[in-house]
Every structure is written in C-alpha cells, then in structure tokens.
mmCIF file of C-alpha atoms and ligand atoms in Angstrom:
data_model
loop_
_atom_site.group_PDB
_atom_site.id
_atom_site.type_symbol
_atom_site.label_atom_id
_atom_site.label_comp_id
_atom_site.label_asym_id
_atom_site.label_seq_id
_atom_site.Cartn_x
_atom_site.Cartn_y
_atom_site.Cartn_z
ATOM 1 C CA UNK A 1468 -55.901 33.892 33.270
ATOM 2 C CA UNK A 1469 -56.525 34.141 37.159
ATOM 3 C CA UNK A 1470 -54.647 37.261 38.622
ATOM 4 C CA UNK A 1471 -55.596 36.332 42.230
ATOM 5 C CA UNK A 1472 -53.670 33.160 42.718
ATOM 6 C CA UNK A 1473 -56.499 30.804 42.584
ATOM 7 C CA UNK A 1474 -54.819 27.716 41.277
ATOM 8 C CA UNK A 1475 -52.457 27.215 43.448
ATOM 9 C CA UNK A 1476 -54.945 27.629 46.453
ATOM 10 C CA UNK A 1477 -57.306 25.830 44.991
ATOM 11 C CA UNK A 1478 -54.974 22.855 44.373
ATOM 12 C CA UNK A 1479 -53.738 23.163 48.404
ATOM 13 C CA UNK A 1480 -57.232 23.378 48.799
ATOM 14 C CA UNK A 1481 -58.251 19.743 47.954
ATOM 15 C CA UNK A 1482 -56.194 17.957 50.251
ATOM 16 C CA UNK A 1483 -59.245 18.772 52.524
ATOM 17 C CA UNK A 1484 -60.734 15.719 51.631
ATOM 18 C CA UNK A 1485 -57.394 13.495 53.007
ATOM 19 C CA UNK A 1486 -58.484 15.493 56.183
ATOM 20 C CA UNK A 1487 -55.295 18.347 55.791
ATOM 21 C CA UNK A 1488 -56.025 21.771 55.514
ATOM 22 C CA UNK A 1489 -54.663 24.117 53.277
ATOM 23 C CA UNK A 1490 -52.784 26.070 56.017
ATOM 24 C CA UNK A 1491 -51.463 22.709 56.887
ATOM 25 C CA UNK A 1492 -50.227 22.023 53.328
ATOM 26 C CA UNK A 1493 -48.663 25.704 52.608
ATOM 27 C CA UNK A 1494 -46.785 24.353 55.836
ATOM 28 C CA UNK A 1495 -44.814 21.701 53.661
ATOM 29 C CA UNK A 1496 -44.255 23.998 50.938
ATOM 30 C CA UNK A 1497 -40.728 25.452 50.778
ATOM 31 C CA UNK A 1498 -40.386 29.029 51.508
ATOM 32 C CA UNK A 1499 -39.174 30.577 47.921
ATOM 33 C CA UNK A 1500 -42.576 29.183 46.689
ATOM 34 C CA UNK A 1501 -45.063 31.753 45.493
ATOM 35 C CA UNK A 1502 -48.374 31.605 44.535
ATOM 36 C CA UNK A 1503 -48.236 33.191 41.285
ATOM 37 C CA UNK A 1504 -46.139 31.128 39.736
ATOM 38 C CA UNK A 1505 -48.687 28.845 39.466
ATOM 39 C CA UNK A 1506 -50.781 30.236 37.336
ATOM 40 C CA UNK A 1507 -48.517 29.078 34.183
ATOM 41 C CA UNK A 1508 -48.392 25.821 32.835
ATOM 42 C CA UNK A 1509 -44.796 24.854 34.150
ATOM 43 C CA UNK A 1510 -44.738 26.466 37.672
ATOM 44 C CA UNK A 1511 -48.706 24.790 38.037
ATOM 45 C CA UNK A 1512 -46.549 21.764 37.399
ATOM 46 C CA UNK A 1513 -43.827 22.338 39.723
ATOM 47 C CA UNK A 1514 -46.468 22.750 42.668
ATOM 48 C CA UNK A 1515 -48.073 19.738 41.860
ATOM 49 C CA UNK A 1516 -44.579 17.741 41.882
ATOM 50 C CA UNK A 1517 -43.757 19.878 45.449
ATOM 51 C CA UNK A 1518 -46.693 18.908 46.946
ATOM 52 C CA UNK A 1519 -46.850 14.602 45.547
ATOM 53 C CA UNK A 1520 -43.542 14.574 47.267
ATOM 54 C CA UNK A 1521 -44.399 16.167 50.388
ATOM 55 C CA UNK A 1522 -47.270 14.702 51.085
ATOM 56 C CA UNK A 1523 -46.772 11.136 49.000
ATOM 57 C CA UNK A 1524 -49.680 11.647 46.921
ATOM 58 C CA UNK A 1525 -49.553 10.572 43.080
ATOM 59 C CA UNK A 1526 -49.336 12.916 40.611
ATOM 60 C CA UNK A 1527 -51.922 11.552 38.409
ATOM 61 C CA UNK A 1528 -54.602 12.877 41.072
ATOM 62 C CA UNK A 1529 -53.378 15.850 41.199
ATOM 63 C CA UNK A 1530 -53.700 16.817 37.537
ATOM 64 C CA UNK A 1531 -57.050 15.460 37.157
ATOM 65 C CA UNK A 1532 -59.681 18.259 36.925
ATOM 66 C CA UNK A 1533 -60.635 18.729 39.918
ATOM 67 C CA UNK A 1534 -58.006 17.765 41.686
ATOM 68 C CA UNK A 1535 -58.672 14.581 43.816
ATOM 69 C CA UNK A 1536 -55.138 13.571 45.818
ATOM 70 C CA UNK A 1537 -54.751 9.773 46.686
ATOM 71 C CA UNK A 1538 -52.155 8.560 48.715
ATOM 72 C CA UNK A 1539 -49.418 6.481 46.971
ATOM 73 C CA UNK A 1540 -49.597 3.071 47.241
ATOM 74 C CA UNK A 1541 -48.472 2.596 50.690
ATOM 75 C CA UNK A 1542 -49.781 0.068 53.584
ATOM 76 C CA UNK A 1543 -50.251 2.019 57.015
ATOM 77 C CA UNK A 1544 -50.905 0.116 60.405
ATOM 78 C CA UNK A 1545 -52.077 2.174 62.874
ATOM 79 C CA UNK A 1546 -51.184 0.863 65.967
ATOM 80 C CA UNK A 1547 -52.880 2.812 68.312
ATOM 81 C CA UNK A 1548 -56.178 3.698 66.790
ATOM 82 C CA UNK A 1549 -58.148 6.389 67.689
ATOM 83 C CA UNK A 1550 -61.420 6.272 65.041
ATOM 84 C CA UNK A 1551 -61.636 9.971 65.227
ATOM 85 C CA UNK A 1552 -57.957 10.904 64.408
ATOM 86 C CA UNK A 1553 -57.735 8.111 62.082
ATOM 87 C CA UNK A 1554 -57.818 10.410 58.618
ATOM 88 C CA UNK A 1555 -55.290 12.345 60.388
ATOM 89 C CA UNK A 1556 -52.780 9.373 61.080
ATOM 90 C CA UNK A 1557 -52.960 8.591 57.597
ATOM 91 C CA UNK A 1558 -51.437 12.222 56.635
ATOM 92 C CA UNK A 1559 -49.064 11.503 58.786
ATOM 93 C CA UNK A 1560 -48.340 8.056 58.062
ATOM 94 C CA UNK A 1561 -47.765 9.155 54.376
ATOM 95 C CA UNK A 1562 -45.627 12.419 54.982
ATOM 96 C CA UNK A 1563 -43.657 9.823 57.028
ATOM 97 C CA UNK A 1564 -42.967 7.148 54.044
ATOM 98 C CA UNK A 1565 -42.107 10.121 51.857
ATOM 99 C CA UNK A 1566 -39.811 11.494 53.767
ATOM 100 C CA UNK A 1567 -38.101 8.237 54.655
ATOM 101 C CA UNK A 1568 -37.653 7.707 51.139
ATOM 102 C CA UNK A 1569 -35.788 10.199 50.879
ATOM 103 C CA UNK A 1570 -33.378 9.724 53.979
ATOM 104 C CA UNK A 1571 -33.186 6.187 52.534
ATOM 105 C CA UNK A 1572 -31.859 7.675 49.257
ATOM 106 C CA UNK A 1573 -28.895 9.210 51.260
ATOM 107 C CA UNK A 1574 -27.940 6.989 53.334
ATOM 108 C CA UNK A 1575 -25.473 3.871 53.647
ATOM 109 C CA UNK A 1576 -25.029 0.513 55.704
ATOM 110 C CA UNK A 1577 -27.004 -2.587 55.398
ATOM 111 C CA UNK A 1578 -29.560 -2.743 57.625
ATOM 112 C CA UNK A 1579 -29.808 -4.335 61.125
ATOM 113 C CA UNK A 1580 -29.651 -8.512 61.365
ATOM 114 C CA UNK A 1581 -33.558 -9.059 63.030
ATOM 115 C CA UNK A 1582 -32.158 -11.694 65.125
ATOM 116 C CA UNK A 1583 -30.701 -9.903 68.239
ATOM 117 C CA UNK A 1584 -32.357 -10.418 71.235
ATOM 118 C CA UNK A 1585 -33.338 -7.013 73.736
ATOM 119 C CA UNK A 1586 -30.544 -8.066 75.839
ATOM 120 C CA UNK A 1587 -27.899 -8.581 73.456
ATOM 121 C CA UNK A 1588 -28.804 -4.976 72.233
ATOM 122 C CA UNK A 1589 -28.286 -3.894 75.930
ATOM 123 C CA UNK A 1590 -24.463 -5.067 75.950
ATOM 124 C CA UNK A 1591 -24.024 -3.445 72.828
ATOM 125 C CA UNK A 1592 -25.292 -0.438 73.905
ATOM 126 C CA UNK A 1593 -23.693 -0.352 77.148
ATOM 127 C CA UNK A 1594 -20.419 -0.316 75.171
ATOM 128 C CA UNK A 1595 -21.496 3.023 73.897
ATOM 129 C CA UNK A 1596 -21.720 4.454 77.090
ATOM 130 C CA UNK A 1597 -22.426 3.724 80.855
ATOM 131 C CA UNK A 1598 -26.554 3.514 80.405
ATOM 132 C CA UNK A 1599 -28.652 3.408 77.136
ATOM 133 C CA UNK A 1600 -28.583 6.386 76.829
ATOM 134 C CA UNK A 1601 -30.692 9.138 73.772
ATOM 135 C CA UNK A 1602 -26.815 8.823 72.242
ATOM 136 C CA UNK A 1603 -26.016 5.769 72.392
ATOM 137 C CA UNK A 1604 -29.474 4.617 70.346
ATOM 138 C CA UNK A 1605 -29.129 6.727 67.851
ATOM 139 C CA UNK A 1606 -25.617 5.895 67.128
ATOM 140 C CA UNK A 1607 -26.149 1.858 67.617
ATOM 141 C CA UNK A 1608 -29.068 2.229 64.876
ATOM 142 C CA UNK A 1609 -27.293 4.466 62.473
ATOM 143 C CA UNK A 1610 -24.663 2.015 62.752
ATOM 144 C CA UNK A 1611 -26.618 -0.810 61.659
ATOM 145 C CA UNK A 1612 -28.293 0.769 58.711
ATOM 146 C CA UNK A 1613 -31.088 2.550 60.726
ATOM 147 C CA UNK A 1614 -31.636 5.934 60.624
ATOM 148 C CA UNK A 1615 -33.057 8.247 63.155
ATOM 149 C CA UNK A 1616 -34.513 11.633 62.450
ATOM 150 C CA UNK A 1617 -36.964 13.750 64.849
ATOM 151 C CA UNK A 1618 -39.421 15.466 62.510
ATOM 152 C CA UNK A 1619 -39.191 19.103 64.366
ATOM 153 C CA UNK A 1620 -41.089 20.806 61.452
ATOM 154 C CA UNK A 1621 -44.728 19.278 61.794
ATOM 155 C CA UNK A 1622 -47.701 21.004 59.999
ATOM 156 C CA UNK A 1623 -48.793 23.171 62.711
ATOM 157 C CA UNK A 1624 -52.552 21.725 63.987
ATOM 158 C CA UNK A 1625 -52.047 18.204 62.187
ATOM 159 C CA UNK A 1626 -52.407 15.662 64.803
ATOM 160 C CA UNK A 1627 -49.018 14.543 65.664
ATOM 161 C CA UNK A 1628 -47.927 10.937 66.864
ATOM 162 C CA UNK A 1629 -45.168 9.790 68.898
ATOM 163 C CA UNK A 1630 -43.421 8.254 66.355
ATOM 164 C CA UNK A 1631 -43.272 6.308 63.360
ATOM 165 C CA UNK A 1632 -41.328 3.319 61.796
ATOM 166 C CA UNK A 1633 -41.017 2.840 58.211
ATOM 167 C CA UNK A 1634 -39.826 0.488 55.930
ATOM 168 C CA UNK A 1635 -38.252 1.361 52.903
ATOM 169 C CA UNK A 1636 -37.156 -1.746 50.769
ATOM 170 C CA UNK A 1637 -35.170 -4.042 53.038
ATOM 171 C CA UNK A 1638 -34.010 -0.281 55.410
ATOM 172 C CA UNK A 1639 -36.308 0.440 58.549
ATOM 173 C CA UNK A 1640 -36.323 3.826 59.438
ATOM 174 C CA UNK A 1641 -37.396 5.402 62.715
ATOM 175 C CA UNK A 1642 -39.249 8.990 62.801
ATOM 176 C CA UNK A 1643 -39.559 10.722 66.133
ATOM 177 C CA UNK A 1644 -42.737 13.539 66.199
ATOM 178 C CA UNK A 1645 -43.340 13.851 69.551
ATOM 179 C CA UNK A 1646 -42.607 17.685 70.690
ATOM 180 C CA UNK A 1647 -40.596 16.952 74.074
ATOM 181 C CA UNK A 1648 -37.160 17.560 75.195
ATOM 182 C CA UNK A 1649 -36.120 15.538 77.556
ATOM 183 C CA UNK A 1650 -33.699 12.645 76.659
ATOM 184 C CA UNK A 1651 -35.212 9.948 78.039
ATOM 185 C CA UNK A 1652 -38.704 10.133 77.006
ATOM 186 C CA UNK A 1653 -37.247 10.446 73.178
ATOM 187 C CA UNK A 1654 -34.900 7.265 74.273
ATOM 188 C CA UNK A 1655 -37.896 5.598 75.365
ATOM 189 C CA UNK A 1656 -39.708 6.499 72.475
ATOM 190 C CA UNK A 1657 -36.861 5.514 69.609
ATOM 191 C CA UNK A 1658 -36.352 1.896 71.813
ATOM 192 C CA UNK A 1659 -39.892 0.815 71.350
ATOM 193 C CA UNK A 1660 -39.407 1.413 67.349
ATOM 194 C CA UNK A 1661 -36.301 -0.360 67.306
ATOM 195 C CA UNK A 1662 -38.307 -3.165 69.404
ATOM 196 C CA UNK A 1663 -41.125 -3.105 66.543
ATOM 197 C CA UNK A 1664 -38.092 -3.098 63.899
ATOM 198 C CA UNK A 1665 -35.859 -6.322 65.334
ATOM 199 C CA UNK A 1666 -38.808 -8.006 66.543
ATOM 200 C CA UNK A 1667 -39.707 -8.061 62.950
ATOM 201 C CA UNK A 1668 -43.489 -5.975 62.842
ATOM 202 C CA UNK A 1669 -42.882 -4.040 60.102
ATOM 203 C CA UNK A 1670 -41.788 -7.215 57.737
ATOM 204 C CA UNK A 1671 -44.058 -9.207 55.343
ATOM 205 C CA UNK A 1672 -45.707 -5.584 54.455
ATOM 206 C CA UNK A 1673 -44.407 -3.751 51.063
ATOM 207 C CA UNK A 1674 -43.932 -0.181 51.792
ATOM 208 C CA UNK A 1675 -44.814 -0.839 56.119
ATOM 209 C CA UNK A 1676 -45.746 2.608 58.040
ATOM 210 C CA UNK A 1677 -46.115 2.095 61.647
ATOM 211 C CA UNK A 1678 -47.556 4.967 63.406
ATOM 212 C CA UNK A 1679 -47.153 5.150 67.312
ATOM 213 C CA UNK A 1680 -49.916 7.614 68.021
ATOM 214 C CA UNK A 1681 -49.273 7.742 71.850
ATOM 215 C CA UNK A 1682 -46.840 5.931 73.849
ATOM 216 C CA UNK A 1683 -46.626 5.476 77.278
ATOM 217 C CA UNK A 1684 -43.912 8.309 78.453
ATOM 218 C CA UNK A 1685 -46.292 10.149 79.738
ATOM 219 C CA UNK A 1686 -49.991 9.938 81.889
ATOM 220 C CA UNK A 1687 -51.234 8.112 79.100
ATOM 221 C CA UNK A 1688 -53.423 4.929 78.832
ATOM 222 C CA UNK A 1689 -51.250 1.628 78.272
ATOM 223 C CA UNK A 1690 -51.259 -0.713 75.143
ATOM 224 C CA UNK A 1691 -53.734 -3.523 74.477
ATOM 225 C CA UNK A 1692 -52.347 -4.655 70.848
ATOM 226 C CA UNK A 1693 -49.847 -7.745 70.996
ATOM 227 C CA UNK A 1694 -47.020 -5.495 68.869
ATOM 228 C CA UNK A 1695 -47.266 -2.724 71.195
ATOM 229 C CA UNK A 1696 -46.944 -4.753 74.727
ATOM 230 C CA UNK A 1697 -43.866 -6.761 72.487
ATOM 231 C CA UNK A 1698 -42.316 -3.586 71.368
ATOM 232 C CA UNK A 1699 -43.122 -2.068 74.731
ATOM 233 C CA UNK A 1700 -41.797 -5.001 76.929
ATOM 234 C CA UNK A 1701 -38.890 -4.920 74.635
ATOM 235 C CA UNK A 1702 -38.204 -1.533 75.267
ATOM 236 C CA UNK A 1703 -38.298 -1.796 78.995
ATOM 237 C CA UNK A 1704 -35.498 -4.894 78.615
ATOM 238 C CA UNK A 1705 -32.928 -2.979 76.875
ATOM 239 C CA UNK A 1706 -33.600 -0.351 79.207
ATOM 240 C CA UNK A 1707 -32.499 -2.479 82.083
ATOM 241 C CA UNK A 1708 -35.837 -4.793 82.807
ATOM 242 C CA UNK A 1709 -35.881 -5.973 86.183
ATOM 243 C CA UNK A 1710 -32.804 -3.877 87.289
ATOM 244 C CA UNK A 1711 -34.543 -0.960 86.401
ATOM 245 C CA UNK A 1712 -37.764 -2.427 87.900
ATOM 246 C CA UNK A 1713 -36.184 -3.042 90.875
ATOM 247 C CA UNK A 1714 -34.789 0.898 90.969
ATOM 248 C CA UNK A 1715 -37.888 2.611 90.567
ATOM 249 C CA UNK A 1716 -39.859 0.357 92.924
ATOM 250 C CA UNK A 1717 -36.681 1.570 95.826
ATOM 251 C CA UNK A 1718 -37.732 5.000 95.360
ATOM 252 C CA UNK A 1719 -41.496 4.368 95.945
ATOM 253 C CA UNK A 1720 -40.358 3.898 100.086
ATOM 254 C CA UNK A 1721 -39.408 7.672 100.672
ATOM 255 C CA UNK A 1722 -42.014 10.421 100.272
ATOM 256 C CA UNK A 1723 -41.780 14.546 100.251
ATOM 257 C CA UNK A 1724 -39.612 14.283 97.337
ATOM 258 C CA UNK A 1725 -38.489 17.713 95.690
ATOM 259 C CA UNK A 1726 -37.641 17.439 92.536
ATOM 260 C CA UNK A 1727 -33.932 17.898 93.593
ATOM 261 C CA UNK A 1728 -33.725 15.195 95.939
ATOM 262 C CA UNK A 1729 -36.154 13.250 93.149
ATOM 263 C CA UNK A 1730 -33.676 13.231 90.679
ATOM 264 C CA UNK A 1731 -30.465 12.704 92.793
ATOM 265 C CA UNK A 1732 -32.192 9.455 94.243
ATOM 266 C CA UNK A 1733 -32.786 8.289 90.937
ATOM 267 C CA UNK A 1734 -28.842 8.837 90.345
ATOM 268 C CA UNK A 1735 -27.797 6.882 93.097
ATOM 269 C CA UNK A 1736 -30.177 3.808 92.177
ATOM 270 C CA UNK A 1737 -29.425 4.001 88.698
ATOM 271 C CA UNK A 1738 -25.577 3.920 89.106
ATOM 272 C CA UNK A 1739 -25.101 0.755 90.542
ATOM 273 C CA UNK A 1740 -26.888 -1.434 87.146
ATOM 274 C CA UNK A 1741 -25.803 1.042 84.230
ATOM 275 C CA UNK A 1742 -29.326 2.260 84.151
ATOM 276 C CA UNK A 1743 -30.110 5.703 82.748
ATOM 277 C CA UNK A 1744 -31.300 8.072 85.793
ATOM 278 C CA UNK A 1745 -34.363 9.637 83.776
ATOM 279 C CA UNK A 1746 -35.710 5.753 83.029
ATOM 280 C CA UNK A 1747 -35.668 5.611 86.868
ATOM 281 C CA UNK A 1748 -37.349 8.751 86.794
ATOM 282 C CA UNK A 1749 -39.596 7.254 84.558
ATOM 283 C CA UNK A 1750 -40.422 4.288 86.195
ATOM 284 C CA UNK A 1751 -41.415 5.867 89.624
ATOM 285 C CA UNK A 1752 -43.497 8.268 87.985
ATOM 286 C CA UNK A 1753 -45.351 5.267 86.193
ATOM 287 C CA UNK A 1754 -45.547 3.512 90.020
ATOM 288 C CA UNK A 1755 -46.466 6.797 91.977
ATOM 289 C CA UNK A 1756 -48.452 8.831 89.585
ATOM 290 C CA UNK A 1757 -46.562 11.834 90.013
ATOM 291 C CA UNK A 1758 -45.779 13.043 86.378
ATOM 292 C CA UNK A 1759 -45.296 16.792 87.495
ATOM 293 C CA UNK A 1760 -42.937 15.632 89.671
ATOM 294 C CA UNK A 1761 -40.781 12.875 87.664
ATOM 295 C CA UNK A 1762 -40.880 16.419 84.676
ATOM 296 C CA UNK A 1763 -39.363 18.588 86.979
ATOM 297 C CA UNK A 1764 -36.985 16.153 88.186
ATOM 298 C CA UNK A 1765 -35.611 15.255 84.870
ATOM 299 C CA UNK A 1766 -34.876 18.786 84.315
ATOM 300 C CA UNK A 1767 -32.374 18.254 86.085
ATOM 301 C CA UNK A 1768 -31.007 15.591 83.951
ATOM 302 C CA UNK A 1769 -30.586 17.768 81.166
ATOM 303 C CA UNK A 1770 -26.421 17.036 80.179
ATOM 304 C CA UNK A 1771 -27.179 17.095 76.395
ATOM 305 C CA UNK A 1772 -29.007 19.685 74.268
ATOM 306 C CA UNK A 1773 -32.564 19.101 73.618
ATOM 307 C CA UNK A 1774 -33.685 15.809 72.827
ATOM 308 C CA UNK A 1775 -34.609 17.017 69.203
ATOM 309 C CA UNK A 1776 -31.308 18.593 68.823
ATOM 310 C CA UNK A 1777 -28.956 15.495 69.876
ATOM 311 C CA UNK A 1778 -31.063 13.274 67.343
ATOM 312 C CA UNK A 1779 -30.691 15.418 64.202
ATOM 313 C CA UNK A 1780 -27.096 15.987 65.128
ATOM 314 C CA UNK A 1781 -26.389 12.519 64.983
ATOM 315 C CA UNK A 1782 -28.655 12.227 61.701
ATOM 316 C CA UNK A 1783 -27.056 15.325 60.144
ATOM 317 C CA UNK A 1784 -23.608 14.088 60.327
ATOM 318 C CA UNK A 1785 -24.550 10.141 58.620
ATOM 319 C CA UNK A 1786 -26.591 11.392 56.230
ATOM 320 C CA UNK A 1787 -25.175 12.113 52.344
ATOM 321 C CA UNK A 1788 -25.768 15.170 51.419
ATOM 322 C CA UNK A 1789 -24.583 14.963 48.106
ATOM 323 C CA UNK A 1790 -27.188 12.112 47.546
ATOM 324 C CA UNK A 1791 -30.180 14.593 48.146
ATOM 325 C CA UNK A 1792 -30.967 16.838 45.500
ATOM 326 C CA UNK A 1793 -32.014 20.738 46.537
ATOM 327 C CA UNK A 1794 -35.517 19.677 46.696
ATOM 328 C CA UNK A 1795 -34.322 16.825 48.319
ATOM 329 C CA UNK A 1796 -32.467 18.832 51.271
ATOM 330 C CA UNK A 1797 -35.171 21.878 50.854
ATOM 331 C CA UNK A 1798 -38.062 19.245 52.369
ATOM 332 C CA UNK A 1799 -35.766 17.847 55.117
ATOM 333 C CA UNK A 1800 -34.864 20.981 56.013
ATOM 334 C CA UNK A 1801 -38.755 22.098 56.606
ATOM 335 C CA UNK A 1802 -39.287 18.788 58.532
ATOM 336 C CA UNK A 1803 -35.870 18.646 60.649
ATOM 337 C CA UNK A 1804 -34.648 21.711 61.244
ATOM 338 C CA UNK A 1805 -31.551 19.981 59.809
ATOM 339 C CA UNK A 1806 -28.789 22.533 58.307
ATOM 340 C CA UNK A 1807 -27.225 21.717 54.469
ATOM 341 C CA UNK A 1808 -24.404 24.039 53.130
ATOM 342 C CA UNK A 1809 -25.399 25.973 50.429
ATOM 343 C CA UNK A 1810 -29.364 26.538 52.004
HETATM 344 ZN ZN1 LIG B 2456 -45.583 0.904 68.874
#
C-alpha cells in the first residue's frame, strides 16, 4: 500500500488529457477531502464519484486502469470558437451541465413558453422595475422556470467564458462565469442567454451546452455566427433597441467627459425611455471607444451589491435546499459562493 498519497494524485492527475490540470481539479474537490483516504478501496471510490460529478465525467473511465476520464454523454456548441481554447471550453462546458443538473434537481416552475417576442419580455420586465434592470432578469427568469446562478468559484487558470446556457430536460438554465461586477455588463450578459433560450437555440439538442466564450461587454471583437447576432440583437431589444440607440448616440455630441459628468448624462438620457443608465453607458462606450471611461463611469452606478452577489441572492432564495443532498450543496457551494444552513 502507497503511504505517499499517490492514488488520489494520480487519479486528479489524468484529467490532463481533457486539458485540466490537477491543481485545477483539487479546485473542485470539497475541502474535508484528504488525500489519504484514498488509498482504501471505499474512500478511492468516493473520489472517483466526487470527481464524475464535478467534472461530468463517467465513472466507468475512471475505474479503468489507468484511468482515462470521458465526458458524459453531453452535446456542447461552442459558439464562439477559439481552436486553441477549444479543449478548455469543453471542461467548462461539462462542469456547466453538471452543475445545472443539479440546480435543476432543486428547483420548481415549468419552464418559460419560447414564444415571447424581445419586446413583450421588455413590458414584462419593465413591470419589475423602471429599466431592465440585473434584478429584474433574474427574477423574470426564475419566475418562469429559469434559473440563474453566477459560477464565482471557477478553477483558478481554467479558461473561463462569459457564460453558458444549458438545457436540462425540457428546463434551460443560464450560468454566468464572467469575473465582473458591474450590473449591467452581467444584465447584458444573462439577456443574450435568455435571447439564445426563447429564441429556441438550445432546442432539438439532448443534453444542449451553449458556451458564450466572449461577449461583447467589453473591447472585444463582435459576433459572426447567426445565433450570436440573434441572441445579441435580441438582447439589445429588450434592452430598449432604438430608444437606447438613440441615447447613446446623444451622448456622442459632448466631449471632455469625466466620468462624473459621464455617468450623470447617461442618467438623464436614460430616464426619459425606462432605459437602464449603465446600457447607455454601454452603448457610448461601444460608439466612442472609450472603455476606461464608460468603467469608471459605471462605478458610479453601483446601487446594488456586486453583480455576482445580487445574482446568487436571488438564486439562493428559489432554490430547494432540501432537494440537494450534502454533496449536492457541498459542490454549489465551491462554485457559487452560495451559503446552506448546516455548511
Ligand atoms: Zn451567445
């Protein structure tokens, strides 16, 4: 028998292959777990069942001798590909369908009717609160069935996306990656998921993973897949469309903004149409080219908690905890930062 803890390394070792280092799998693991216990039959066991959940692997491959993980069974699009982070997308395409398996195990509501149009979501949303807003998303979709969780706990140095949609039986659920605070990138972000989700992309595919690797909140190239300019041109409708258009393009005329007076004219165009101030802010740094300017500017914006923080919150309180079992709430704990009594 091994007294140096060689199995279970050795086991977190083989996910190399998938393209996920060992440091990256210990990541997942949950923090009671010690190596040692591995190096009996039953606790070999329980590592192996740990790490088929986390990471959506089969179990088979993980007994055979050497170990050899495979994916589950799962069909991933990538929608933004990028050939040399592709092995990494599919880590996190499959850490996405497990965990949405899970949140689908603990939650309730039918999901969303597909056929509502971007600007039918807009009035509903708009009867949530004065703009479509981070809040007002997140509850609309866990209203109708869809839940919304912002995975805070990546594994450190795995590439990370934007976000991810997921479809778990007949439920679509929407993951949120991207590190960033600010409400209205995140808002931007969870809108174009909902567009690939009612727009119907993620049907007519058992098991559907959607990754977003990079979307356009940011200095970042724009889309040339047909999904992505639907989702996207979706997104910008329930948003506000030509209103909010029409509000970035009237800040373009003044120059030797700071990013006070930035984010106050934003304010004033954005009250007039129930459009959200940071989508203005947004939308001139898209036309001017002045990211470092639009970031500081939102700052200002900042009413809620973090961006991370108002998600989960939301999340926390419509999701069943008595549904999950310790495992269950252990691993969405490590990904969410989400609290369960009794952890
Ligand atoms: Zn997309």
């Amino acid at each position: 028998m091994a007294t140096d803890n060689k199995s279970a390394r050795r086991l977190m070792g083989s996910f190399k292959e998938l393209g996920v280092t060992a440091a990256q799998v210990r990541k997942l693991m949950p923090e009671w777990w010690d190596d040692e216990a591995a190096e009996d039959e039953g606790g070999m066991l329980e590592l192996q069942m740990l790490l088929a959940r986390r990471l959506n692997v089969s179990l088979e491959s993980l007994q055979q001798a050497p170990p050899k993980p495979v994916f589950r069974d799962a069909v991933r699009r990538f929608k933004t590909v990028h050939p040399e982070g592709s092995t990494q997308l599919a880590v996190a395409a499959s850490i996405a369908n497990g965990l949405a398996q899970l949140i689908d195990s603990a939650v309730r509501g039918a999901p969303p009717p597909l056929a509502i149009t971007p600007a039918q979501l807009r009035s509903e949303l708009l009867e949530l609160a004065p703009a479509v807003t981070l809040e007002a998303l997140c509850q609309w979709s866990w209203s109708h069935g869809v839940p919304v969780v912002h995975i805070q706990g990546w594994p450190t140095s795995l590439r990370r996306p934007d976000a991810m949609c997921v479809r778990i039986g007949e439920r679509p659920v929407i993951l949120v990656v991207r590190n960033e605070k600010t409400p209205a990138k995140l808002a931007y972000l969870i809108c174009h998921e909902l567009g690939h989700v009612l727009l119907g992309h993620l049907r007519n595919i058992g098991n559907a993973v959607l990754v977003d690797d990079t979307l356009p909140v940011d200095n970042q190239r724009s889309f040339h897949d047909e999904d992505e300019m639907a989702a996207d041109s979706f997104a910008m409708t329930v948003m506000g469309g030509d209103s909010l258009r029409a509000a970035a393009n009237s800040l373009l005329g003044k120059k030797n903004y700071t990013d006070l007076s930035l984010a106050v004219a934003a304010m004033d165009a954005a009250r007039a149409h129930h459009l959200d101030a940071g989508q203005v802010i947004l939308g001139w740094a898209r036309l001017a080219d002045d990211w470092q300017m639009a970031n500081m500017a939102l700052r200002f914006l900042m009413t809620t908690g973090p961006a991370p923080e108002v998600i989960n919150a939301l999340a926390r309180r419509a999701i069943d905890e008595d549904a999950l079992s310790t495992d269950g709430k252990d691993h969405l704990m490590t990904l969410t930062g989400m609290d369960f009594a009794g952890q």
